[in-house]
JSON list of C-alpha atoms and ligand atoms in Angstrom, two decimals:
[
{"chain": "A", "resi": 1, "resn": "UNK", "atom": "CA", "xyz": [-4.16, 7.96, 10.67]},
{"chain": "A", "resi": 2, "resn": "UNK", "atom": "CA", "xyz": [-5.60, 6.26, 7.62]},
{"chain": "A", "resi": 3, "resn": "UNK", "atom": "CA", "xyz": [-4.03, 5.25, 4.34]},
{"chain": "A", "resi": 4, "resn": "UNK", "atom": "CA", "xyz": [-6.58, 7.45, 2.59]},
{"chain": "A", "resi": 5, "resn": "UNK", "atom": "CA", "xyz": [-5.48, 10.50, 4.57]},
{"chain": "A", "resi": 6, "resn": "UNK", "atom": "CA", "xyz": [-1.85, 9.74, 3.76]},
{"chain": "A", "resi": 7, "resn": "UNK", "atom": "CA", "xyz": [-2.62, 9.39, 0.04]},
{"chain": "A", "resi": 8, "resn": "UNK", "atom": "CA", "xyz": [-4.48, 12.73, 0.08]},
{"chain": "A", "resi": 9, "resn": "UNK", "atom": "CA", "xyz": [-1.49, 14.40, 1.64]},
{"chain": "A", "resi": 10, "resn": "UNK", "atom": "CA", "xyz": [0.82, 12.82, -0.94]},
{"chain": "A", "resi": 11, "resn": "UNK", "atom": "CA", "xyz": [-1.44, 14.11, -3.70]},
{"chain": "A", "resi": 12, "resn": "UNK", "atom": "CA", "xyz": [-1.21, 17.60, -2.23]},
{"chain": "A", "resi": 13, "resn": "UNK", "atom": "CA", "xyz": [2.56, 17.57, -1.75]},
{"chain": "A", "resi": 14, "resn": "UNK", "atom": "CA", "xyz": [4.06, 15.39, -4.48]},
{"chain": "A", "resi": 15, "resn": "UNK", "atom": "CA", "xyz": [3.70, 16.05, -8.20]},
{"chain": "A", "resi": 16, "resn": "UNK", "atom": "CA", "xyz": [6.26, 13.65, -9.59]},
{"chain": "A", "resi": 17, "resn": "UNK", "atom": "CA", "xyz": [4.41, 10.40, -10.25]},
{"chain": "A", "resi": 18, "resn": "UNK", "atom": "CA", "xyz": [7.63, 8.40, -10.28]},
{"chain": "A", "resi": 19, "resn": "UNK", "atom": "CA", "xyz": [8.23, 9.56, -6.73]},
{"chain": "A", "resi": 20, "resn": "UNK", "atom": "CA", "xyz": [4.69, 8.54, -5.78]},
{"chain": "A", "resi": 21, "resn": "UNK", "atom": "CA", "xyz": [5.35, 5.11, -7.29]},
{"chain": "A", "resi": 22, "resn": "UNK", "atom": "CA", "xyz": [8.60, 4.85, -5.35]},
{"chain": "A", "resi": 23, "resn": "UNK", "atom": "CA", "xyz": [6.67, 5.55, -2.14]},
{"chain": "A", "resi": 24, "resn": "UNK", "atom": "CA", "xyz": [4.03, 2.94, -3.05]},
{"chain": "A", "resi": 25, "resn": "UNK", "atom": "CA", "xyz": [6.75, 0.39, -3.78]},
{"chain": "A", "resi": 26, "resn": "UNK", "atom": "CA", "xyz": [8.40, 1.16, -0.46]},
{"chain": "A", "resi": 27, "resn": "UNK", "atom": "CA", "xyz": [5.05, 0.71, 1.27]},
{"chain": "A", "resi": 28, "resn": "UNK", "atom": "CA", "xyz": [4.59, -2.71, -0.33]},
{"chain": "A", "resi": 29, "resn": "UNK", "atom": "CA", "xyz": [8.04, -3.89, 0.76]},
{"chain": "A", "resi": 30, "resn": "UNK", "atom": "CA", "xyz": [7.52, -2.51, 4.27]},
{"chain": "A", "resi": 31, "resn": "UNK", "atom": "CA", "xyz": [4.25, -4.43, 4.61]},
{"chain": "A", "resi": 32, "resn": "UNK", "atom": "CA", "xyz": [5.99, -7.62, 3.51]},
{"chain": "A", "resi": 33, "resn": "UNK", "atom": "CA", "xyz": [8.86, -6.97, 5.94]},
{"chain": "A", "resi": 34, "resn": "UNK", "atom": "CA", "xyz": [6.41, -6.40, 8.79]},
{"chain": "A", "resi": 35, "resn": "UNK", "atom": "CA", "xyz": [4.76, -9.71, 8.00]},
{"chain": "A", "resi": 36, "resn": "UNK", "atom": "CA", "xyz": [8.10, -11.51, 7.91]},
{"chain": "A", "resi": 37, "resn": "UNK", "atom": "CA", "xyz": [9.50, -9.85, 11.03]},
{"chain": "A", "resi": 38, "resn": "UNK", "atom": "CA", "xyz": [6.40, -9.55, 13.18]},
{"chain": "A", "resi": 39, "resn": "UNK", "atom": "CA", "xyz": [6.00, -5.78, 12.83]},
{"chain": "A", "resi": 40, "resn": "UNK", "atom": "CA", "xyz": [2.78, -3.78, 12.63]},
{"chain": "A", "resi": 41, "resn": "UNK", "atom": "CA", "xyz": [1.85, -4.08, 8.94]},
{"chain": "A", "resi": 42, "resn": "UNK", "atom": "CA", "xyz": [-0.26, -0.94, 8.72]},
{"chain": "A", "resi": 43, "resn": "UNK", "atom": "CA", "xyz": [2.21, 1.20, 10.66]},
{"chain": "A", "resi": 44, "resn": "UNK", "atom": "CA", "xyz": [5.23, -0.06, 8.75]},
{"chain": "A", "resi": 45, "resn": "UNK", "atom": "CA", "xyz": [3.38, 0.25, 5.44]},
{"chain": "A", "resi": 46, "resn": "UNK", "atom": "CA", "xyz": [2.32, 3.83, 6.06]},
{"chain": "A", "resi": 47, "resn": "UNK", "atom": "CA", "xyz": [5.85, 4.71, 7.16]},
{"chain": "A", "resi": 48, "resn": "UNK", "atom": "CA", "xyz": [7.07, 3.51, 3.78]},
{"chain": "A", "resi": 49, "resn": "UNK", "atom": "CA", "xyz": [4.29, 5.31, 1.98]},
{"chain": "A", "resi": 50, "resn": "UNK", "atom": "CA", "xyz": [5.08, 8.59, 3.72]},
{"chain": "A", "resi": 51, "resn": "UNK", "atom": "CA", "xyz": [8.85, 8.50, 3.86]},
{"chain": "A", "resi": 52, "resn": "UNK", "atom": "CA", "xyz": [9.65, 10.87, 0.95]},
{"chain": "A", "resi": 53, "resn": "UNK", "atom": "CA", "xyz": [6.57, 13.10, 1.22]},
{"chain": "A", "resi": 54, "resn": "UNK", "atom": "CA", "xyz": [8.76, 16.18, 1.73]},
{"chain": "A", "resi": 55, "resn": "UNK", "atom": "CA", "xyz": [11.12, 15.55, -1.21]},
{"chain": "A", "resi": 56, "resn": "UNK", "atom": "CA", "xyz": [9.60, 18.25, -3.42]},
{"chain": "A", "resi": 57, "resn": "UNK", "atom": "CA", "xyz": [8.85, 20.64, -0.54]},
{"chain": "A", "resi": 58, "resn": "UNK", "atom": "CA", "xyz": [12.51, 20.51, 0.50]},
{"chain": "A", "resi": 59, "resn": "UNK", "atom": "CA", "xyz": [13.64, 20.55, -3.14]},
{"chain": "A", "resi": 60, "resn": "UNK", "atom": "CA", "xyz": [15.81, 17.55, -2.39]},
{"chain": "A", "resi": 61, "resn": "UNK", "atom": "CA", "xyz": [17.90, 19.49, 0.14]},
{"chain": "A", "resi": 62, "resn": "UNK", "atom": "CA", "xyz": [19.41, 16.72, 2.24]},
{"chain": "A", "resi": 63, "resn": "UNK", "atom": "CA", "xyz": [19.80, 19.05, 5.22]},
{"chain": "A", "resi": 64, "resn": "UNK", "atom": "CA", "xyz": [16.04, 19.43, 5.57]},
{"chain": "A", "resi": 65, "resn": "UNK", "atom": "CA", "xyz": [14.75, 16.32, 3.75]},
{"chain": "A", "resi": 66, "resn": "UNK", "atom": "CA", "xyz": [13.12, 13.90, 6.17]},
{"chain": "A", "resi": 67, "resn": "UNK", "atom": "CA", "xyz": [13.07, 16.44, 9.03]},
{"chain": "A", "resi": 68, "resn": "UNK", "atom": "CA", "xyz": [10.10, 18.12, 7.41]},
{"chain": "A", "resi": 69, "resn": "UNK", "atom": "CA", "xyz": [8.81, 14.69, 6.39]},
{"chain": "A", "resi": 70, "resn": "UNK", "atom": "CA", "xyz": [8.85, 13.49, 10.00]},
{"chain": "A", "resi": 71, "resn": "UNK", "atom": "CA", "xyz": [6.96, 16.65, 11.05]},
{"chain": "A", "resi": 72, "resn": "UNK", "atom": "CA", "xyz": [4.36, 16.15, 8.30]},
{"chain": "A", "resi": 73, "resn": "UNK", "atom": "CA", "xyz": [3.97, 12.52, 9.33]},
{"chain": "A", "resi": 74, "resn": "UNK", "atom": "CA", "xyz": [3.38, 13.56, 12.97]},
{"chain": "A", "resi": 75, "resn": "UNK", "atom": "CA", "xyz": [0.77, 16.08, 11.81]},
{"chain": "A", "resi": 76, "resn": "UNK", "atom": "CA", "xyz": [-0.98, 13.26, 9.98]},
{"chain": "A", "resi": 77, "resn": "UNK", "atom": "CA", "xyz": [-1.03, 11.25, 13.20]},
{"chain": "A", "resi": 78, "resn": "UNK", "atom": "CA", "xyz": [2.05, 9.08, 12.79]},
{"chain": "A", "resi": 79, "resn": "UNK", "atom": "CA", "xyz": [3.55, 7.63, 15.96]},
{"chain": "A", "resi": 80, "resn": "UNK", "atom": "CA", "xyz": [6.91, 8.82, 17.26]},
{"chain": "A", "resi": 81, "resn": "UNK", "atom": "CA", "xyz": [8.38, 5.48, 16.12]},
{"chain": "A", "resi": 82, "resn": "UNK", "atom": "CA", "xyz": [7.19, 6.11, 12.56]},
{"chain": "A", "resi": 83, "resn": "UNK", "atom": "CA", "xyz": [8.43, 9.70, 12.57]},
{"chain": "A", "resi": 84, "resn": "UNK", "atom": "CA", "xyz": [11.83, 8.50, 13.84]},
{"chain": "A", "resi": 85, "resn": "UNK", "atom": "CA", "xyz": [12.15, 5.96, 11.04]},
{"chain": "A", "resi": 86, "resn": "UNK", "atom": "CA", "xyz": [11.35, 8.67, 8.48]},
{"chain": "A", "resi": 87, "resn": "UNK", "atom": "CA", "xyz": [13.79, 11.09, 10.08]},
{"chain": "A", "resi": 88, "resn": "UNK", "atom": "CA", "xyz": [16.75, 8.71, 10.16]},
{"chain": "A", "resi": 89, "resn": "UNK", "atom": "CA", "xyz": [16.23, 7.21, 6.70]},
{"chain": "A", "resi": 90, "resn": "UNK", "atom": "CA", "xyz": [18.18, 10.25, 5.47]},
{"chain": "A", "resi": 91, "resn": "UNK", "atom": "CA", "xyz": [21.76, 9.48, 6.46]},
{"chain": "A", "resi": 92, "resn": "UNK", "atom": "CA", "xyz": [22.71, 13.16, 6.19]},
{"chain": "A", "resi": 93, "resn": "UNK", "atom": "CA", "xyz": [21.33, 13.77, 9.69]},
{"chain": "A", "resi": 94, "resn": "UNK", "atom": "CA", "xyz": [23.66, 11.17, 11.18]},
{"chain": "A", "resi": 95, "resn": "UNK", "atom": "CA", "xyz": [20.89, 9.80, 13.41]},
{"chain": "A", "resi": 96, "resn": "UNK", "atom": "CA", "xyz": [21.54, 6.16, 14.26]},
{"chain": "A", "resi": 97, "resn": "UNK", "atom": "CA", "xyz": [19.06, 3.50, 13.22]},
{"chain": "A", "resi": 98, "resn": "UNK", "atom": "CA", "xyz": [17.61, 2.08, 16.42]},
{"chain": "A", "resi": 99, "resn": "UNK", "atom": "CA", "xyz": [14.50, 0.02, 15.85]},
{"chain": "A", "resi": 100, "resn": "UNK", "atom": "CA", "xyz": [13.57, -2.71, 13.42]},
{"chain": "A", "resi": 101, "resn": "UNK", "atom": "CA", "xyz": [11.25, -0.20, 11.78]},
{"chain": "A", "resi": 102, "resn": "UNK", "atom": "CA", "xyz": [14.14, 2.26, 11.30]},
{"chain": "A", "resi": 103, "resn": "UNK", "atom": "CA", "xyz": [16.29, -0.44, 9.73]},
{"chain": "A", "resi": 104, "resn": "UNK", "atom": "CA", "xyz": [13.49, -1.82, 7.58]},
{"chain": "A", "resi": 105, "resn": "UNK", "atom": "CA", "xyz": [12.76, 1.55, 5.99]},
{"chain": "A", "resi": 106, "resn": "UNK", "atom": "CA", "xyz": [16.44, 2.27, 5.52]},
{"chain": "A", "resi": 107, "resn": "UNK", "atom": "CA", "xyz": [17.11, -0.90, 3.53]},
{"chain": "A", "resi": 108, "resn": "UNK", "atom": "CA", "xyz": [13.74, -1.11, 1.73]},
{"chain": "A", "resi": 109, "resn": "UNK", "atom": "CA", "xyz": [14.10, 2.40, 0.26]},
{"chain": "A", "resi": 110, "resn": "UNK", "atom": "CA", "xyz": [16.99, 1.67, -2.18]},
{"chain": "A", "resi": 111, "resn": "UNK", "atom": "CA", "xyz": [15.77, -1.85, -2.99]},
{"chain": "A", "resi": 112, "resn": "UNK", "atom": "CA", "xyz": [12.79, -0.36, -4.85]},
{"chain": "A", "resi": 113, "resn": "UNK", "atom": "CA", "xyz": [15.17, 1.40, -7.24]},
{"chain": "A", "resi": 114, "resn": "UNK", "atom": "CA", "xyz": [17.18, -1.72, -7.97]},
{"chain": "A", "resi": 115, "resn": "UNK", "atom": "CA", "xyz": [14.06, -3.78, -8.67]},
{"chain": "A", "resi": 116, "resn": "UNK", "atom": "CA", "xyz": [12.45, -1.05, -10.78]},
{"chain": "A", "resi": 117, "resn": "UNK", "atom": "CA", "xyz": [15.61, -0.81, -12.89]},
{"chain": "A", "resi": 118, "resn": "UNK", "atom": "CA", "xyz": [15.67, -4.60, -13.29]},
{"chain": "A", "resi": 119, "resn": "UNK", "atom": "CA", "xyz": [12.16, -4.43, -14.74]},
{"chain": "A", "resi": 120, "resn": "UNK", "atom": "CA", "xyz": [12.90, -1.47, -17.01]},
{"chain": "A", "resi": 121, "resn": "UNK", "atom": "CA", "xyz": [15.81, -3.17, -18.80]},
{"chain": "A", "resi": 122, "resn": "UNK", "atom": "CA", "xyz": [13.52, -5.98, -19.92]},
{"chain": "A", "resi": 123, "resn": "UNK", "atom": "CA", "xyz": [11.99, -5.72, -23.40]},
{"chain": "A", "resi": 124, "resn": "UNK", "atom": "CA", "xyz": [8.46, -5.74, -21.90]},
{"chain": "A", "resi": 125, "resn": "UNK", "atom": "CA", "xyz": [9.51, -3.42, -19.04]},
{"chain": "A", "resi": 126, "resn": "UNK", "atom": "CA", "xyz": [7.35, -5.52, -16.71]},
{"chain": "A", "resi": 127, "resn": "UNK", "atom": "CA", "xyz": [7.98, -6.79, -13.19]},
{"chain": "A", "resi": 128, "resn": "UNK", "atom": "CA", "xyz": [6.15, -10.05, -13.85]},
{"chain": "A", "resi": 129, "resn": "UNK", "atom": "CA", "xyz": [9.08, -11.69, -15.65]},
{"chain": "A", "resi": 130, "resn": "UNK", "atom": "CA", "xyz": [11.81, -10.42, -13.31]},
{"chain": "A", "resi": 131, "resn": "UNK", "atom": "CA", "xyz": [13.46, -13.19, -11.33]},
{"chain": "A", "resi": 132, "resn": "UNK", "atom": "CA", "xyz": [15.08, -12.75, -7.95]},
{"chain": "A", "resi": 133, "resn": "UNK", "atom": "CA", "xyz": [18.33, -14.26, -9.24]},
{"chain": "A", "resi": 134, "resn": "UNK", "atom": "CA", "xyz": [18.61, -11.64, -11.96]},
{"chain": "A", "resi": 135, "resn": "UNK", "atom": "CA", "xyz": [18.11, -8.86, -9.40]},
{"chain": "A", "resi": 136, "resn": "UNK", "atom": "CA", "xyz": [20.82, -10.53, -7.30]},
{"chain": "A", "resi": 137, "resn": "UNK", "atom": "CA", "xyz": [23.14, -10.48, -10.32]},
{"chain": "A", "resi": 138, "resn": "UNK", "atom": "CA", "xyz": [22.37, -6.81, -10.92]},
{"chain": "A", "resi": 139, "resn": "UNK", "atom": "CA", "xyz": [23.10, -6.12, -7.27]},
{"chain": "A", "resi": 140, "resn": "UNK", "atom": "CA", "xyz": [26.73, -7.04, -7.93]},
{"chain": "A", "resi": 141, "resn": "UNK", "atom": "CA", "xyz": [26.99, -4.79, -11.00]},
{"chain": "A", "resi": 142, "resn": "UNK", "atom": "CA", "xyz": [27.95, -1.51, -9.42]},
{"chain": "A", "resi": 143, "resn": "UNK", "atom": "CA", "xyz": [27.17, 0.58, -12.48]},
{"chain": "A", "resi": 144, "resn": "UNK", "atom": "CA", "xyz": [23.65, -0.80, -12.76]},
{"chain": "A", "resi": 145, "resn": "UNK", "atom": "CA", "xyz": [21.11, 1.50, -11.03]},
{"chain": "A", "resi": 146, "resn": "UNK", "atom": "CA", "xyz": [24.08, 3.09, -9.32]},
{"chain": "A", "resi": 147, "resn": "UNK", "atom": "CA", "xyz": [21.79, 5.28, -7.23]},
{"chain": "A", "resi": 148, "resn": "UNK", "atom": "CA", "xyz": [20.46, 2.22, -5.41]},
{"chain": "A", "resi": 149, "resn": "UNK", "atom": "CA", "xyz": [22.91, 2.09, -2.52]},
{"chain": "A", "resi": 150, "resn": "UNK", "atom": "CA", "xyz": [24.07, -1.53, -2.17]},
{"chain": "A", "resi": 151, "resn": "UNK", "atom": "CA", "xyz": [25.47, -1.13, 1.34]},
{"chain": "A", "resi": 152, "resn": "UNK", "atom": "CA", "xyz": [22.16, 0.28, 2.44]},
{"chain": "A", "resi": 153, "resn": "UNK", "atom": "CA", "xyz": [20.25, -2.65, 0.92]},
{"chain": "A", "resi": 154, "resn": "UNK", "atom": "CA", "xyz": [22.67, -5.10, 2.51]},
{"chain": "A", "resi": 155, "resn": "UNK", "atom": "CA", "xyz": [21.77, -3.76, 5.95]},
{"chain": "A", "resi": 156, "resn": "UNK", "atom": "CA", "xyz": [18.87, -6.23, 5.79]},
{"chain": "A", "resi": 157, "resn": "UNK", "atom": "CA", "xyz": [21.38, -8.47, 7.59]},
{"chain": "A", "resi": 158, "resn": "UNK", "atom": "CA", "xyz": [20.71, -6.39, 10.71]},
{"chain": "A", "resi": 159, "resn": "UNK", "atom": "CA", "xyz": [17.12, -7.53, 10.48]},
{"chain": "A", "resi": 160, "resn": "UNK", "atom": "CA", "xyz": [18.26, -11.15, 10.32]},
{"chain": "A", "resi": 161, "resn": "UNK", "atom": "CA", "xyz": [17.55, -11.41, 6.60]},
{"chain": "A", "resi": 162, "resn": "UNK", "atom": "CA", "xyz": [19.91, -12.84, 4.03]},
{"chain": "A", "resi": 163, "resn": "UNK", "atom": "CA", "xyz": [20.24, -10.65, 0.96]},
{"chain": "A", "resi": 164, "resn": "UNK", "atom": "CA", "xyz": [18.67, -13.34, -1.25]},
{"chain": "A", "resi": 165, "resn": "UNK", "atom": "CA", "xyz": [15.60, -13.56, 0.93]},
{"chain": "A", "resi": 166, "resn": "UNK", "atom": "CA", "xyz": [15.28, -9.78, 1.12]},
{"chain": "A", "resi": 167, "resn": "UNK", "atom": "CA", "xyz": [15.48, -9.40, -2.65]},
{"chain": "A", "resi": 168, "resn": "UNK", "atom": "CA", "xyz": [12.90, -12.13, -3.15]},
{"chain": "A", "resi": 169, "resn": "UNK", "atom": "CA", "xyz": [10.58, -10.60, -0.58]},
{"chain": "A", "resi": 170, "resn": "UNK", "atom": "CA", "xyz": [10.93, -7.13, -2.12]},
{"chain": "A", "resi": 171, "resn": "UNK", "atom": "CA", "xyz": [10.43, -8.40, -5.65]},
{"chain": "A", "resi": 172, "resn": "UNK", "atom": "CA", "xyz": [7.26, -10.32, -4.71]},
{"chain": "A", "resi": 173, "resn": "UNK", "atom": "CA", "xyz": [5.91, -7.33, -2.83]},
{"chain": "A", "resi": 174, "resn": "UNK", "atom": "CA", "xyz": [6.42, -5.04, -5.82]},
{"chain": "A", "resi": 175, "resn": "UNK", "atom": "CA", "xyz": [5.05, -7.62, -8.25]},
{"chain": "A", "resi": 176, "resn": "UNK", "atom": "CA", "xyz": [1.91, -7.64, -6.12]},
{"chain": "A", "resi": 177, "resn": "UNK", "atom": "CA", "xyz": [1.25, -3.98, -6.97]},
{"chain": "A", "resi": 178, "resn": "UNK", "atom": "CA", "xyz": [2.79, -4.01, -10.45]},
{"chain": "A", "resi": 179, "resn": "UNK", "atom": "CA", "xyz": [-0.26, -2.39, -12.01]},
{"chain": "A", "resi": 180, "resn": "UNK", "atom": "CA", "xyz": [-0.16, 0.55, -9.61]},
{"chain": "A", "resi": 181, "resn": "UNK", "atom": "CA", "xyz": [3.54, 0.90, -10.34]},
{"chain": "A", "resi": 182, "resn": "UNK", "atom": "CA", "xyz": [2.91, 0.81, -14.08]},
{"chain": "A", "resi": 183, "resn": "UNK", "atom": "CA", "xyz": [5.46, -2.01, -14.36]},
{"chain": "B", "resi": 201, "resn": "FE2", "atom": "FE1", "xyz": [12.86, 6.97, -0.74]}
]
């Protein structure tokens, strides 16, 4: 399984460029988490990159979303551990998070939305000027980027990460690919 192969498959299955950017952002955070937690950077990164590949194919149906995604990931050569993380990132299936990889994907996914929103409310709409402390402040404002599930983000504690550290790590990771994200 190569990143190139994964990107080709994303191109074939995902039209919405904001969704592609979300997957790229998740990849970046997953790579940073792997580095911090001693995970396999490439495997964790590609899990993040792939995790919503079925969103358009399933038309956002939460009963099938991530089941198809896990199957597509397996077809592309993902390990069972990667497929499991993709499968259980959709809470609707009620599959418990078991591994560090499962938990990392689960909490990285909504963090991308919170950080993206924090960039978009700035006059320049750029990630470069976003500070971790302002994201932390936004975290507490429930109405801000309400779709970014705070409880889910806070599960970083199960990985041994304080929320502040997780936000900083995620922000730096996304800033590192700001150009690709158009932010
Ligand atoms: Fe996602």
